[in-house]
JSON list of C-alpha atoms in Angstrom, two decimals:
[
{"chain": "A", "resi": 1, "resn": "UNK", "atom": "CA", "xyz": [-12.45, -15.27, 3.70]},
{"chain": "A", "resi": 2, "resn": "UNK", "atom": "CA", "xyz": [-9.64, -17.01, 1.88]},
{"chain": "A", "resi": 3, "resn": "UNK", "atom": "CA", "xyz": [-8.96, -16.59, -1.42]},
{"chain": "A", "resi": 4, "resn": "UNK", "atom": "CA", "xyz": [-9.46, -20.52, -2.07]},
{"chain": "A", "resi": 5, "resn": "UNK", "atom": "CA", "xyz": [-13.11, -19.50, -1.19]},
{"chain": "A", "resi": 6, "resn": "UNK", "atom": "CA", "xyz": [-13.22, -17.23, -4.20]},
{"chain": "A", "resi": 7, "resn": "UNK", "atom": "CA", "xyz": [-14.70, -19.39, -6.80]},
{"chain": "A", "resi": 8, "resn": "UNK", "atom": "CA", "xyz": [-17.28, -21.24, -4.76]},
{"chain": "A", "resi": 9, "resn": "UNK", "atom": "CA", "xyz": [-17.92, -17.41, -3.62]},
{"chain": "A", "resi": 10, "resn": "UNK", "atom": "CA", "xyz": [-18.00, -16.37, -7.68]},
{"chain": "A", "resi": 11, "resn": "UNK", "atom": "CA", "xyz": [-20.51, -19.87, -8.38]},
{"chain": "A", "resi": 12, "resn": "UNK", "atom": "CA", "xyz": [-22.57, -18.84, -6.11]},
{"chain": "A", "resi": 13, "resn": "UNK", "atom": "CA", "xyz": [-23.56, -15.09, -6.97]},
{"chain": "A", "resi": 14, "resn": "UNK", "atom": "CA", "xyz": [-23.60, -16.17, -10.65]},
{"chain": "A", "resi": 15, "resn": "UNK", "atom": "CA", "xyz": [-26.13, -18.98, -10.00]},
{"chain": "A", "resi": 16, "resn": "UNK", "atom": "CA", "xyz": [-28.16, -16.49, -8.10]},
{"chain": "A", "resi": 17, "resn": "UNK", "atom": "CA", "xyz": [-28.14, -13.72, -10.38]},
{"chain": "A", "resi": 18, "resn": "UNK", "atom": "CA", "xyz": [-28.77, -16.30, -13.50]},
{"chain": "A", "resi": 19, "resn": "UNK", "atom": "CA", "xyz": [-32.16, -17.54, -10.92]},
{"chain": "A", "resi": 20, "resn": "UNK", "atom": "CA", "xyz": [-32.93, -13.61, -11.13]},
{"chain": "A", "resi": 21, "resn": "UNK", "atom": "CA", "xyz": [-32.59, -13.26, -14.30]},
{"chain": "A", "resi": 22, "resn": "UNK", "atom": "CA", "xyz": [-34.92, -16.08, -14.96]},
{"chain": "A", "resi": 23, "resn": "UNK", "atom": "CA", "xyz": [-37.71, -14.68, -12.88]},
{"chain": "A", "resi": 24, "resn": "UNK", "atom": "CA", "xyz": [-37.57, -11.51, -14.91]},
{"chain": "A", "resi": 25, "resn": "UNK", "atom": "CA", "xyz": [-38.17, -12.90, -18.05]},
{"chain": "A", "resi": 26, "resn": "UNK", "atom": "CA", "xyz": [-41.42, -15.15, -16.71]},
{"chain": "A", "resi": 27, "resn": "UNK", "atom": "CA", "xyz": [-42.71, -12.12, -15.22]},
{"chain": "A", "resi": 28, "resn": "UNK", "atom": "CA", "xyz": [-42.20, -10.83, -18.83]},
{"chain": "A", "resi": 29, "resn": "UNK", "atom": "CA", "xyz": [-43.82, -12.98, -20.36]},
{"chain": "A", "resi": 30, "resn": "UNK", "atom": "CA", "xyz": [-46.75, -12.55, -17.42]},
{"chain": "A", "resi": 31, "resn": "UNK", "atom": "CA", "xyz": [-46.98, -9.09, -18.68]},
{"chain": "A", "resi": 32, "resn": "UNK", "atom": "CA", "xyz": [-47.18, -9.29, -22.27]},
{"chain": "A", "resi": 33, "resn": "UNK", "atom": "CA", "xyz": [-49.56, -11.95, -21.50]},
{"chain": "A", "resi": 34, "resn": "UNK", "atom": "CA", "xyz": [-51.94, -9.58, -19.07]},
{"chain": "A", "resi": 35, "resn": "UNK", "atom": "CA", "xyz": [-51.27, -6.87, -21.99]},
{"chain": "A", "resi": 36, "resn": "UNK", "atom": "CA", "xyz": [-52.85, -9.38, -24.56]},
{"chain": "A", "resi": 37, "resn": "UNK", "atom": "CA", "xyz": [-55.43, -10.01, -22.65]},
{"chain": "A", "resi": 38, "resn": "UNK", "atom": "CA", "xyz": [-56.61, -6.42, -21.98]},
{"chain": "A", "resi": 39, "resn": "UNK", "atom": "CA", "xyz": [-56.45, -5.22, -25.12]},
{"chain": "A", "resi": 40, "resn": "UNK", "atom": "CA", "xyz": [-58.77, -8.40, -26.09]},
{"chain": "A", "resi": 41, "resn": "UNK", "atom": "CA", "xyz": [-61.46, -7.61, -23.85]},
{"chain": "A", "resi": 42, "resn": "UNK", "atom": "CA", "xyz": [-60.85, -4.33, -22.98]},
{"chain": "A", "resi": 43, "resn": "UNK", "atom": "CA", "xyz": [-64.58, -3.11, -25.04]},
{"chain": "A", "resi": 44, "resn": "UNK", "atom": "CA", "xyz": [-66.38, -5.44, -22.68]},
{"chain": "A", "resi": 45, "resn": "UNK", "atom": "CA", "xyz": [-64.73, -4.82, -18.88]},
{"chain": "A", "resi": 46, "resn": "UNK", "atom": "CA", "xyz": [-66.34, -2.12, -16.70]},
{"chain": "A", "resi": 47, "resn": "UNK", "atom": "CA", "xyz": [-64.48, -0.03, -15.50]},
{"chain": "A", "resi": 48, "resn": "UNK", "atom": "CA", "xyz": [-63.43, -0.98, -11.96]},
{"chain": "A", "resi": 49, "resn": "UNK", "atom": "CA", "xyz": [-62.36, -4.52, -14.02]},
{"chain": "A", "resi": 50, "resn": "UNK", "atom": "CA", "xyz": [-59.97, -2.26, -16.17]},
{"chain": "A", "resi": 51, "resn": "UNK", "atom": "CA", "xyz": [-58.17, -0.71, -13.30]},
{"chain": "A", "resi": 52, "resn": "UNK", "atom": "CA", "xyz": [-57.96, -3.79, -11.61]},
{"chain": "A", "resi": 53, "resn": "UNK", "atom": "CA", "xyz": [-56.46, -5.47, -14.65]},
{"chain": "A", "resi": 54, "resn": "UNK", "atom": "CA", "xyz": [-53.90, -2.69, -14.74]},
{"chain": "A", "resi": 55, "resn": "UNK", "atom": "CA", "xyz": [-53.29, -2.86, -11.52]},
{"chain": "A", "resi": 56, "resn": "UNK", "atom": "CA", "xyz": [-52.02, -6.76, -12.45]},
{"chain": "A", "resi": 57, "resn": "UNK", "atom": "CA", "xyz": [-49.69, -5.28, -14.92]},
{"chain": "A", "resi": 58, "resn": "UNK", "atom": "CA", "xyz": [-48.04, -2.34, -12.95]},
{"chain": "A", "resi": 59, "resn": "UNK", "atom": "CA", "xyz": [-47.44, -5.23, -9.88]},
{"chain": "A", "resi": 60, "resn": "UNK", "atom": "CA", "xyz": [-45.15, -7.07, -12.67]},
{"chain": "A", "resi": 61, "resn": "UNK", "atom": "CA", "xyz": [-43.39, -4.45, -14.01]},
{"chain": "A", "resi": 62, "resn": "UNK", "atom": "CA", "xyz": [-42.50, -3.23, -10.43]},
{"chain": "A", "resi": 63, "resn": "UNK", "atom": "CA", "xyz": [-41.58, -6.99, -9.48]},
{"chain": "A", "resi": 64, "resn": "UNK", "atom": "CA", "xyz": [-39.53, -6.73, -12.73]},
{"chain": "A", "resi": 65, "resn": "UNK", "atom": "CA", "xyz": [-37.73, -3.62, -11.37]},
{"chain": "A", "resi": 66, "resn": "UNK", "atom": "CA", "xyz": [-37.39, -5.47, -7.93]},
{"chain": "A", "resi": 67, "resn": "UNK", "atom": "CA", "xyz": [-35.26, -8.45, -9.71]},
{"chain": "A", "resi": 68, "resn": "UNK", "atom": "CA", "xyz": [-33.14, -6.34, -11.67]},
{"chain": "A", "resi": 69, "resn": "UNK", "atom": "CA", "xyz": [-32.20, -3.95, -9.12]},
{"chain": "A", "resi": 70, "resn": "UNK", "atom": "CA", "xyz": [-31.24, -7.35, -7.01]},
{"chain": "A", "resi": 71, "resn": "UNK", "atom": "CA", "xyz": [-29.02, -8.53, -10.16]},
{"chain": "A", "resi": 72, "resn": "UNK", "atom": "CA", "xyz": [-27.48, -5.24, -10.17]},
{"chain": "A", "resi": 73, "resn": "UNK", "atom": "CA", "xyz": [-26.54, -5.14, -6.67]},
{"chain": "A", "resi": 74, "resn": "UNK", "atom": "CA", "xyz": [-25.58, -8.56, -6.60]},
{"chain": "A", "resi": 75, "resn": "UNK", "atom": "CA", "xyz": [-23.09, -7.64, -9.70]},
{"chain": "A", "resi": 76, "resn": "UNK", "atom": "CA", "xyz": [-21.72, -4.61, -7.41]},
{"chain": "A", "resi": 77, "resn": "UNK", "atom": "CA", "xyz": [-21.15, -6.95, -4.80]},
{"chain": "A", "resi": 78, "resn": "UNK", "atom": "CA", "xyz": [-19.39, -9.46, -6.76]},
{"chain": "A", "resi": 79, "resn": "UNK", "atom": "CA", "xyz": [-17.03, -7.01, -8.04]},
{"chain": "A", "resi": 80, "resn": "UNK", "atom": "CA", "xyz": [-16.16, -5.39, -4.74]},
{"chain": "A", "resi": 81, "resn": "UNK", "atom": "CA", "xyz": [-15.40, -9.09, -3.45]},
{"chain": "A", "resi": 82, "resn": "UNK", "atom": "CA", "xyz": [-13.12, -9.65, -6.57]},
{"chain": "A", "resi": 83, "resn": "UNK", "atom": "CA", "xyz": [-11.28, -6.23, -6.16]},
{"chain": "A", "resi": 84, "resn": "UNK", "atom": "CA", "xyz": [-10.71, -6.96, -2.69]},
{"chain": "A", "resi": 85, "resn": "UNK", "atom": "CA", "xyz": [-8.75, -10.25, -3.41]},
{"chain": "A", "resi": 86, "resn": "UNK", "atom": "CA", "xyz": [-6.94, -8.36, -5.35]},
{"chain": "A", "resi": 87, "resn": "UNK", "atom": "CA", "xyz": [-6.01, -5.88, -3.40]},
{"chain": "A", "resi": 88, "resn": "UNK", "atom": "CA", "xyz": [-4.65, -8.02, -0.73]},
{"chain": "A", "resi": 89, "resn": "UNK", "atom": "CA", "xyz": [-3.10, -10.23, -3.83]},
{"chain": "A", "resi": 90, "resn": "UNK", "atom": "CA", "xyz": [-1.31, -7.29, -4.89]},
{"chain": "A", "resi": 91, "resn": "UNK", "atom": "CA", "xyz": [-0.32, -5.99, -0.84]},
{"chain": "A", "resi": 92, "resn": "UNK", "atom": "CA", "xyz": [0.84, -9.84, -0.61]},
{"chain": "A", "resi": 93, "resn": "UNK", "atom": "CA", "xyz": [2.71, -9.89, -3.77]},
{"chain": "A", "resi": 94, "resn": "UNK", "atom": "CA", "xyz": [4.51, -6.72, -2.63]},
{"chain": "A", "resi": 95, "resn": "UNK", "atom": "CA", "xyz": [5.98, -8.12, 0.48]},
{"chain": "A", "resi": 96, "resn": "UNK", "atom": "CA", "xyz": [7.16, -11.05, -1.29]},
{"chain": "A", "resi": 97, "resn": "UNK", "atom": "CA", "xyz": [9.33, -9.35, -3.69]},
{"chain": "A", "resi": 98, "resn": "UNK", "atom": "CA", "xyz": [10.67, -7.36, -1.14]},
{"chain": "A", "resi": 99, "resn": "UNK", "atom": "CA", "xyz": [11.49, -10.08, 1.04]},
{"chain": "A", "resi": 100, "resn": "UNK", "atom": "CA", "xyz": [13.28, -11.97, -2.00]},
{"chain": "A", "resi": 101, "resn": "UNK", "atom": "CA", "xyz": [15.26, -9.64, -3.01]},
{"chain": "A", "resi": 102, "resn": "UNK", "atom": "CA", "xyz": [16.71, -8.99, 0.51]},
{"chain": "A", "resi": 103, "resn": "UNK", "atom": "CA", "xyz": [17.64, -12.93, 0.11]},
{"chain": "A", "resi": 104, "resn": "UNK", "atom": "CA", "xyz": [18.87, -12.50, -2.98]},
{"chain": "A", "resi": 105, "resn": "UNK", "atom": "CA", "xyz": [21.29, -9.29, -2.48]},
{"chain": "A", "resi": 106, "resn": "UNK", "atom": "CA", "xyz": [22.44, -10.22, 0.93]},
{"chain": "A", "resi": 107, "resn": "UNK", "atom": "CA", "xyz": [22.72, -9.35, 4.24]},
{"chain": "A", "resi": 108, "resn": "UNK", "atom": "CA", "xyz": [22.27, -5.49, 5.34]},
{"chain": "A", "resi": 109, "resn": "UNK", "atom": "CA", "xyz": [25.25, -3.10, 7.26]},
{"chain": "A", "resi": 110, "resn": "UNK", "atom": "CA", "xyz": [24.62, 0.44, 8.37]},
{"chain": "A", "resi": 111, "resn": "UNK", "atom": "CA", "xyz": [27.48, 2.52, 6.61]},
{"chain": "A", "resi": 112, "resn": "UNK", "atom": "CA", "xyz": [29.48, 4.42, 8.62]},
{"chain": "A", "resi": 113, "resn": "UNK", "atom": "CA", "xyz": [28.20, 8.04, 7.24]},
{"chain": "A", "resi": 114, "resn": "UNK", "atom": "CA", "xyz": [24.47, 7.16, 7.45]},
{"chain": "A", "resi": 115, "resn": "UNK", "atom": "CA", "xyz": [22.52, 9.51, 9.42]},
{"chain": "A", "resi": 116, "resn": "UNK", "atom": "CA", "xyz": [19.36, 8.80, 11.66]},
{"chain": "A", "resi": 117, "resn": "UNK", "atom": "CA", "xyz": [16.13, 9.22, 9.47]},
{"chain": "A", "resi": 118, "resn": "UNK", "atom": "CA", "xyz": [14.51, 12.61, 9.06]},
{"chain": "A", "resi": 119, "resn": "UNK", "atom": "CA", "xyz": [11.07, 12.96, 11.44]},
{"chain": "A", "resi": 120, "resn": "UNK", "atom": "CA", "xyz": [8.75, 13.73, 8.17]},
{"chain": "A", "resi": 121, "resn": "UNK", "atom": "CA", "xyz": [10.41, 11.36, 5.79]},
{"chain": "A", "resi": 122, "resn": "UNK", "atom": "CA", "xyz": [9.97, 8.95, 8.92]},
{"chain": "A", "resi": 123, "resn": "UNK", "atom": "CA", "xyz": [6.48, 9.09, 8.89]},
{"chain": "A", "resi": 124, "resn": "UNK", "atom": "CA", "xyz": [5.46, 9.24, 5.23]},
{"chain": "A", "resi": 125, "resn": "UNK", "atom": "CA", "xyz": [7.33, 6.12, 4.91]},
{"chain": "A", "resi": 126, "resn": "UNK", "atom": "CA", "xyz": [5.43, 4.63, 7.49]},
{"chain": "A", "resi": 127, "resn": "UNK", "atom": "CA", "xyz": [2.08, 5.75, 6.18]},
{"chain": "A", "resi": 128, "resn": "UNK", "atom": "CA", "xyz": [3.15, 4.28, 2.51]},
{"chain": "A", "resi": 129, "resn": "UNK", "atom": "CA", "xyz": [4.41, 0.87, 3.89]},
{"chain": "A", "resi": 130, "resn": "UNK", "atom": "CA", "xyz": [1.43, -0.64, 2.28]},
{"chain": "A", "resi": 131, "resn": "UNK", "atom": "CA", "xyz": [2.57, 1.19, -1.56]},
{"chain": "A", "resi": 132, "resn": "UNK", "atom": "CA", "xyz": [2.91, -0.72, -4.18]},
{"chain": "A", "resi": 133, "resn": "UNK", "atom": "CA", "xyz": [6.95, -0.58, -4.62]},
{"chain": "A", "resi": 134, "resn": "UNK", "atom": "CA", "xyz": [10.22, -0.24, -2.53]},
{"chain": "A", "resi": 135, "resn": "UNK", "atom": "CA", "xyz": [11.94, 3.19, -2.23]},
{"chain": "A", "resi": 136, "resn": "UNK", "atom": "CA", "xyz": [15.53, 3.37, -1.82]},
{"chain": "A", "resi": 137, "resn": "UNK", "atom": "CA", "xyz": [17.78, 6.59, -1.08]},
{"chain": "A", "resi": 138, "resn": "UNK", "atom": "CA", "xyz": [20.88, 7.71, 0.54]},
{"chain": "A", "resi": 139, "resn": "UNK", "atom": "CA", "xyz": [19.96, 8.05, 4.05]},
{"chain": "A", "resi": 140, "resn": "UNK", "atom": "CA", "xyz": [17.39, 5.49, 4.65]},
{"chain": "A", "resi": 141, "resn": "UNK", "atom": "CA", "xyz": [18.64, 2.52, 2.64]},
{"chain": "A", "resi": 142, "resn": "UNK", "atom": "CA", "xyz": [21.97, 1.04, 4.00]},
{"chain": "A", "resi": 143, "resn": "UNK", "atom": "CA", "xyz": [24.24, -0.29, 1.23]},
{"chain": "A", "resi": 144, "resn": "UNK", "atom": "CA", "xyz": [23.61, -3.89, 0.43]},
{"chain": "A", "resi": 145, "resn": "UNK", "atom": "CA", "xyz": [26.17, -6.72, 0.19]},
{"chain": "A", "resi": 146, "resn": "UNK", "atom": "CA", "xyz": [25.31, -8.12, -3.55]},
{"chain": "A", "resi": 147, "resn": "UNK", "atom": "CA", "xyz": [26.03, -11.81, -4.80]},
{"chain": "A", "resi": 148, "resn": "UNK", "atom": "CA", "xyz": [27.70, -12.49, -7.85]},
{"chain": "A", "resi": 149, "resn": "UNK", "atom": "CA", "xyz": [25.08, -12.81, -10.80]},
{"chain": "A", "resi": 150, "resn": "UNK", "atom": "CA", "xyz": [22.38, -11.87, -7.85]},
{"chain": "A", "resi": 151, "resn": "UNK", "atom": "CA", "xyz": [21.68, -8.55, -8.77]},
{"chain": "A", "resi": 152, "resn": "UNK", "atom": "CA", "xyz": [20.79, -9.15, -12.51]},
{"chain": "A", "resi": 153, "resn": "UNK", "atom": "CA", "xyz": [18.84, -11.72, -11.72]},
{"chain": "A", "resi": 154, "resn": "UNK", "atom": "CA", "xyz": [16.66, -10.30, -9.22]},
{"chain": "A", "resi": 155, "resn": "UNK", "atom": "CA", "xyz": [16.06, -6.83, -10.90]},
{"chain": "A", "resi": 156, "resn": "UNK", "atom": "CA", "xyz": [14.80, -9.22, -13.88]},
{"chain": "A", "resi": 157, "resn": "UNK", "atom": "CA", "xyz": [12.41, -11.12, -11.95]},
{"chain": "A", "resi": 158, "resn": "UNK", "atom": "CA", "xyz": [10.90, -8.49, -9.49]},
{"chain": "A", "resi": 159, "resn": "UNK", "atom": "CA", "xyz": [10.86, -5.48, -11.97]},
{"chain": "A", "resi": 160, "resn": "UNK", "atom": "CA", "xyz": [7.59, -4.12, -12.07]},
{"chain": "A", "resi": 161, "resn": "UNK", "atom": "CA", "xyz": [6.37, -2.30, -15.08]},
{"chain": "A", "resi": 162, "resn": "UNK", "atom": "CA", "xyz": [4.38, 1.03, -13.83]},
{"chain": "A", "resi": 163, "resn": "UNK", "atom": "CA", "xyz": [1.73, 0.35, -16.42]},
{"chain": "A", "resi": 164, "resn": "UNK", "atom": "CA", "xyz": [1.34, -2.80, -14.66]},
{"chain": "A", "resi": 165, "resn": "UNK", "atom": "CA", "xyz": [0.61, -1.58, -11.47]},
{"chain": "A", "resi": 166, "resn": "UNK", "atom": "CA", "xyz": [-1.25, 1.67, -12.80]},
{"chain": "A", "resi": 167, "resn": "UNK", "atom": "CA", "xyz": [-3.75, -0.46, -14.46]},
{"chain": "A", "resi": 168, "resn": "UNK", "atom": "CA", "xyz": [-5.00, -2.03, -11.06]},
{"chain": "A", "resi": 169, "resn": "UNK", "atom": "CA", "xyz": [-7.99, -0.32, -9.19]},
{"chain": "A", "resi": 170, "resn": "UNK", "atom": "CA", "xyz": [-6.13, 2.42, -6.68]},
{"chain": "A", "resi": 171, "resn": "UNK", "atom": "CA", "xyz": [-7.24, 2.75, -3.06]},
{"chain": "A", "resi": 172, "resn": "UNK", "atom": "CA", "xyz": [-8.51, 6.18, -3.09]},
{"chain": "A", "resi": 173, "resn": "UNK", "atom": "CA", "xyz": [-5.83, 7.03, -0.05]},
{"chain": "A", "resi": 174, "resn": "UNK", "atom": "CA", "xyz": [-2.72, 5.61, -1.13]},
{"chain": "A", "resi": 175, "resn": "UNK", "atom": "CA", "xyz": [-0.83, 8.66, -0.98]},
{"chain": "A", "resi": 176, "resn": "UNK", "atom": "CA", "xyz": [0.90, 9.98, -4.59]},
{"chain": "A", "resi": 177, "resn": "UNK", "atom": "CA", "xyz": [4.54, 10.91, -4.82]},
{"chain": "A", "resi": 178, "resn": "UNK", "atom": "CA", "xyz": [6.81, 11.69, -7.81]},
{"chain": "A", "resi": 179, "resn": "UNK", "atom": "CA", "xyz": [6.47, 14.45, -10.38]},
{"chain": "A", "resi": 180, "resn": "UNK", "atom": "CA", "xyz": [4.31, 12.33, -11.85]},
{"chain": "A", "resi": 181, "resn": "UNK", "atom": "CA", "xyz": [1.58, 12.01, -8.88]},
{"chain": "A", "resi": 182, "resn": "UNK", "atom": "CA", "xyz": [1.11, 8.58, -8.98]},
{"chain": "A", "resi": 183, "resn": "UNK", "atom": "CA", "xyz": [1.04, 6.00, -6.48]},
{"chain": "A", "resi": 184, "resn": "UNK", "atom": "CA", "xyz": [4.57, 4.77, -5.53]},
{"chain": "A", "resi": 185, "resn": "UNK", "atom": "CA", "xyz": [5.60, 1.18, -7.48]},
{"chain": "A", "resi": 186, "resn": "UNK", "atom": "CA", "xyz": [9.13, -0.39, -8.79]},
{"chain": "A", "resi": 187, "resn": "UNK", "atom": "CA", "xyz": [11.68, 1.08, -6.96]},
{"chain": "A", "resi": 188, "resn": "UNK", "atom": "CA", "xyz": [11.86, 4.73, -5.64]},
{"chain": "A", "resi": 189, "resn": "UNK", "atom": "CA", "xyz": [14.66, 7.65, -4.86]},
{"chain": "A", "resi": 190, "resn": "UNK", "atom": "CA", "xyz": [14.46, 9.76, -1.89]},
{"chain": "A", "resi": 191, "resn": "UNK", "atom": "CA", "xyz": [15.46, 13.62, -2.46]},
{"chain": "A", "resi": 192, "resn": "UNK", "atom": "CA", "xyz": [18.48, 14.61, 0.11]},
{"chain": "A", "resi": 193, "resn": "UNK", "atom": "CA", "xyz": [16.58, 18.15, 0.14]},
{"chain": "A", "resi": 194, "resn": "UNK", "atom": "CA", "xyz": [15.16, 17.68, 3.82]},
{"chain": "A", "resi": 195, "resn": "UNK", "atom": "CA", "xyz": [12.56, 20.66, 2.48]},
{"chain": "A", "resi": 196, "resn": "UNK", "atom": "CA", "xyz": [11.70, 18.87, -0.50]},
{"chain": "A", "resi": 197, "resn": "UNK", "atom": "CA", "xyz": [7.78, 18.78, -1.37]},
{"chain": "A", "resi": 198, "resn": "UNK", "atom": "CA", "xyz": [7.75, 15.60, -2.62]},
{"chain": "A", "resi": 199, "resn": "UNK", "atom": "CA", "xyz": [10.52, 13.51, -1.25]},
{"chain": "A", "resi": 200, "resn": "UNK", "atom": "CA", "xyz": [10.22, 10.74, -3.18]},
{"chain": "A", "resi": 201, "resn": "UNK", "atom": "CA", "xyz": [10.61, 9.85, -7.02]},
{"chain": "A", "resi": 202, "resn": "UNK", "atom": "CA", "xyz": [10.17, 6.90, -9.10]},
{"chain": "A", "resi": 203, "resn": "UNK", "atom": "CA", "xyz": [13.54, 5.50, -11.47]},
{"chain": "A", "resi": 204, "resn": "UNK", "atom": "CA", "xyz": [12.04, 6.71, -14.56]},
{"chain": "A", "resi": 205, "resn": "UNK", "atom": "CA", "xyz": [10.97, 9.43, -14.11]},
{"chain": "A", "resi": 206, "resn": "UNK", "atom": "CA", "xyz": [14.28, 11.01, -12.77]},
{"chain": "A", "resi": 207, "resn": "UNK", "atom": "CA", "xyz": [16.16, 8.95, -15.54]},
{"chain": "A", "resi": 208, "resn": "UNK", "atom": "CA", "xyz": [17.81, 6.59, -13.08]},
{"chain": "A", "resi": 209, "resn": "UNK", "atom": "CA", "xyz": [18.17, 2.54, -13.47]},
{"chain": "A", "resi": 210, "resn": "UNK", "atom": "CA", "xyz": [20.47, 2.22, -10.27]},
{"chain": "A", "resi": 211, "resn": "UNK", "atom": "CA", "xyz": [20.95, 4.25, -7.00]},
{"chain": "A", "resi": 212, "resn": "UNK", "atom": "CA", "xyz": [23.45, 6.80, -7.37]},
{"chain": "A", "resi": 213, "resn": "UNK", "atom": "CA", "xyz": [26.10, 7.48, -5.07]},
{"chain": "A", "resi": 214, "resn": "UNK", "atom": "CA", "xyz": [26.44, 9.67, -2.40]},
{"chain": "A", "resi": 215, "resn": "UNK", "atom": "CA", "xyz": [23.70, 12.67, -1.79]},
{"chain": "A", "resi": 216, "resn": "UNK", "atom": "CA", "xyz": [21.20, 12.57, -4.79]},
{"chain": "A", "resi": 217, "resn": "UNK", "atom": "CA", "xyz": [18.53, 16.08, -5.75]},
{"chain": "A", "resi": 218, "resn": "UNK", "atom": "CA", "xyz": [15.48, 16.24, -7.48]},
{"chain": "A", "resi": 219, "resn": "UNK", "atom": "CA", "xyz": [15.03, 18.26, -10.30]},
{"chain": "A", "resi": 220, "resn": "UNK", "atom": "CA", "xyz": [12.86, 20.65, -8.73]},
{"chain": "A", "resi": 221, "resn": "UNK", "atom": "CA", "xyz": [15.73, 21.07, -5.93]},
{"chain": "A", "resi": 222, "resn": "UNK", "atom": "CA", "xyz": [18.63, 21.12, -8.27]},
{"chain": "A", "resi": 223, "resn": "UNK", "atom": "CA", "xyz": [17.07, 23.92, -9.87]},
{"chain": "A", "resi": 224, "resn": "UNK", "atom": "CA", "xyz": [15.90, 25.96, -6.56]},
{"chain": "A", "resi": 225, "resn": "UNK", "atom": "CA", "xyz": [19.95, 25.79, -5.50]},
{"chain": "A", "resi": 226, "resn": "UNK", "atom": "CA", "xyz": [20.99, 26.70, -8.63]},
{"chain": "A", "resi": 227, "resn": "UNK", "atom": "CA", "xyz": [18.71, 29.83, -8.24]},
{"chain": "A", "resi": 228, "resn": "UNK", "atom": "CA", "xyz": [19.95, 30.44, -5.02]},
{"chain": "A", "resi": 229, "resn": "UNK", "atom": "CA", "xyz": [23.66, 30.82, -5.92]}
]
């Protein structure tokens, strides 16, 4: 279902957990009135009337339990069908910015020194296409023509702020990247160490507002090579 479908969707589970919530409290009141009555006449009743009489008032409280547990799981359901929408909000959103700021920087070119992508970087790219940000490095991204006043403009617009996206529910399997291992948002740095174990870092956490030029190392790489000579 749409998203237009939402509220009619949201009017409808409220109205039907406000109708169970109204047939808990008369079968409340059905109790304390049984309990009243019992405790009126209780000298007087035989015995087979007593248990029959509680009887009465265990068959409300269990119908009580009955409408509650239905309000509960009606809640639960309301929220999953919430989250979803905004799941798919947020998968929709991504795609957008991406597409608008190919607009708005221009045309792409292969450069003459890229190099073809490598197998495992290949995949986990693939597998993340659904991530919540764009990831940009030296041998996967081809330079980018920019327009005069375009690049400002769109990192203003489409930044995302990683408390932002952090504070939205996360799909259990979204992979993590980053030396941060969270789920990948804003824009994102590949490591040019082919045996890196991570691969892929967001700006801030490598201190980085633009794309460096030429080959770019993680910190856990730079230090490994400096070990190494």
């Amino acid at each position: 279902a749409g998203i237009e479908n939402l509220p009619c969707e949201l009017q409808r589970n409220f109205q039907l957990m406000r109708e169970l919530d109204q047939r808990t409290e008369d079968k409340k009141a059905e109790i304390d009135s049984l309990a009243a009555a019992y405790i009126e006449s209780v000298k007087n009743m035989l015995p087979e009337e007593r248990v029959e009489h509680l009887k009465k008032i265990q068959s409300a409280y269990s119908k009580c339990k009955e409408y509650s547990d239905d309000k509960v799981q009606l809640a639960m359901q309301t929220y999953e069908m919430v989250d979803k929408h905004i799941r798919r909000l947020d998968a929709d959103l991504a795609r957008f910015e991406a597409d608008l700021k190919d607009k708005l920087e221009g045309s792409d070119f292969e450069t003459p020194g890229s190099r073809s992508l490598k197998k495992g970087r290949s995949q986990k790219d693939k597998r993340s296409s659904r991530g919540r940000g764009r990831r940009t490095s030296e041998e996967d991204t081809p330079k980018k023509k920019k327009l005069k006043g375009g690049s400002e403009f769109a990192d203003t617009i489409l930044s995302v702020h990683p408390s932002d996206v952090l504070d939205m529910p996360v799909d259990p399997n979204e992979p993590t990247y980053c030396l941060c291992h969270q789920v990948s948002y804003g824009e994102m740095i590949g490591c040019d160490n082919p045996d890196c174990p991570i691969e892929w870092f967001h700006f801030a956490c490598v201190d980085l507002t633009t794309k460096p030029k030429g080959k770019w190392f993680c910190p856990r790489c730079v230090q490994e090579r400096k070990k190494k000579k």
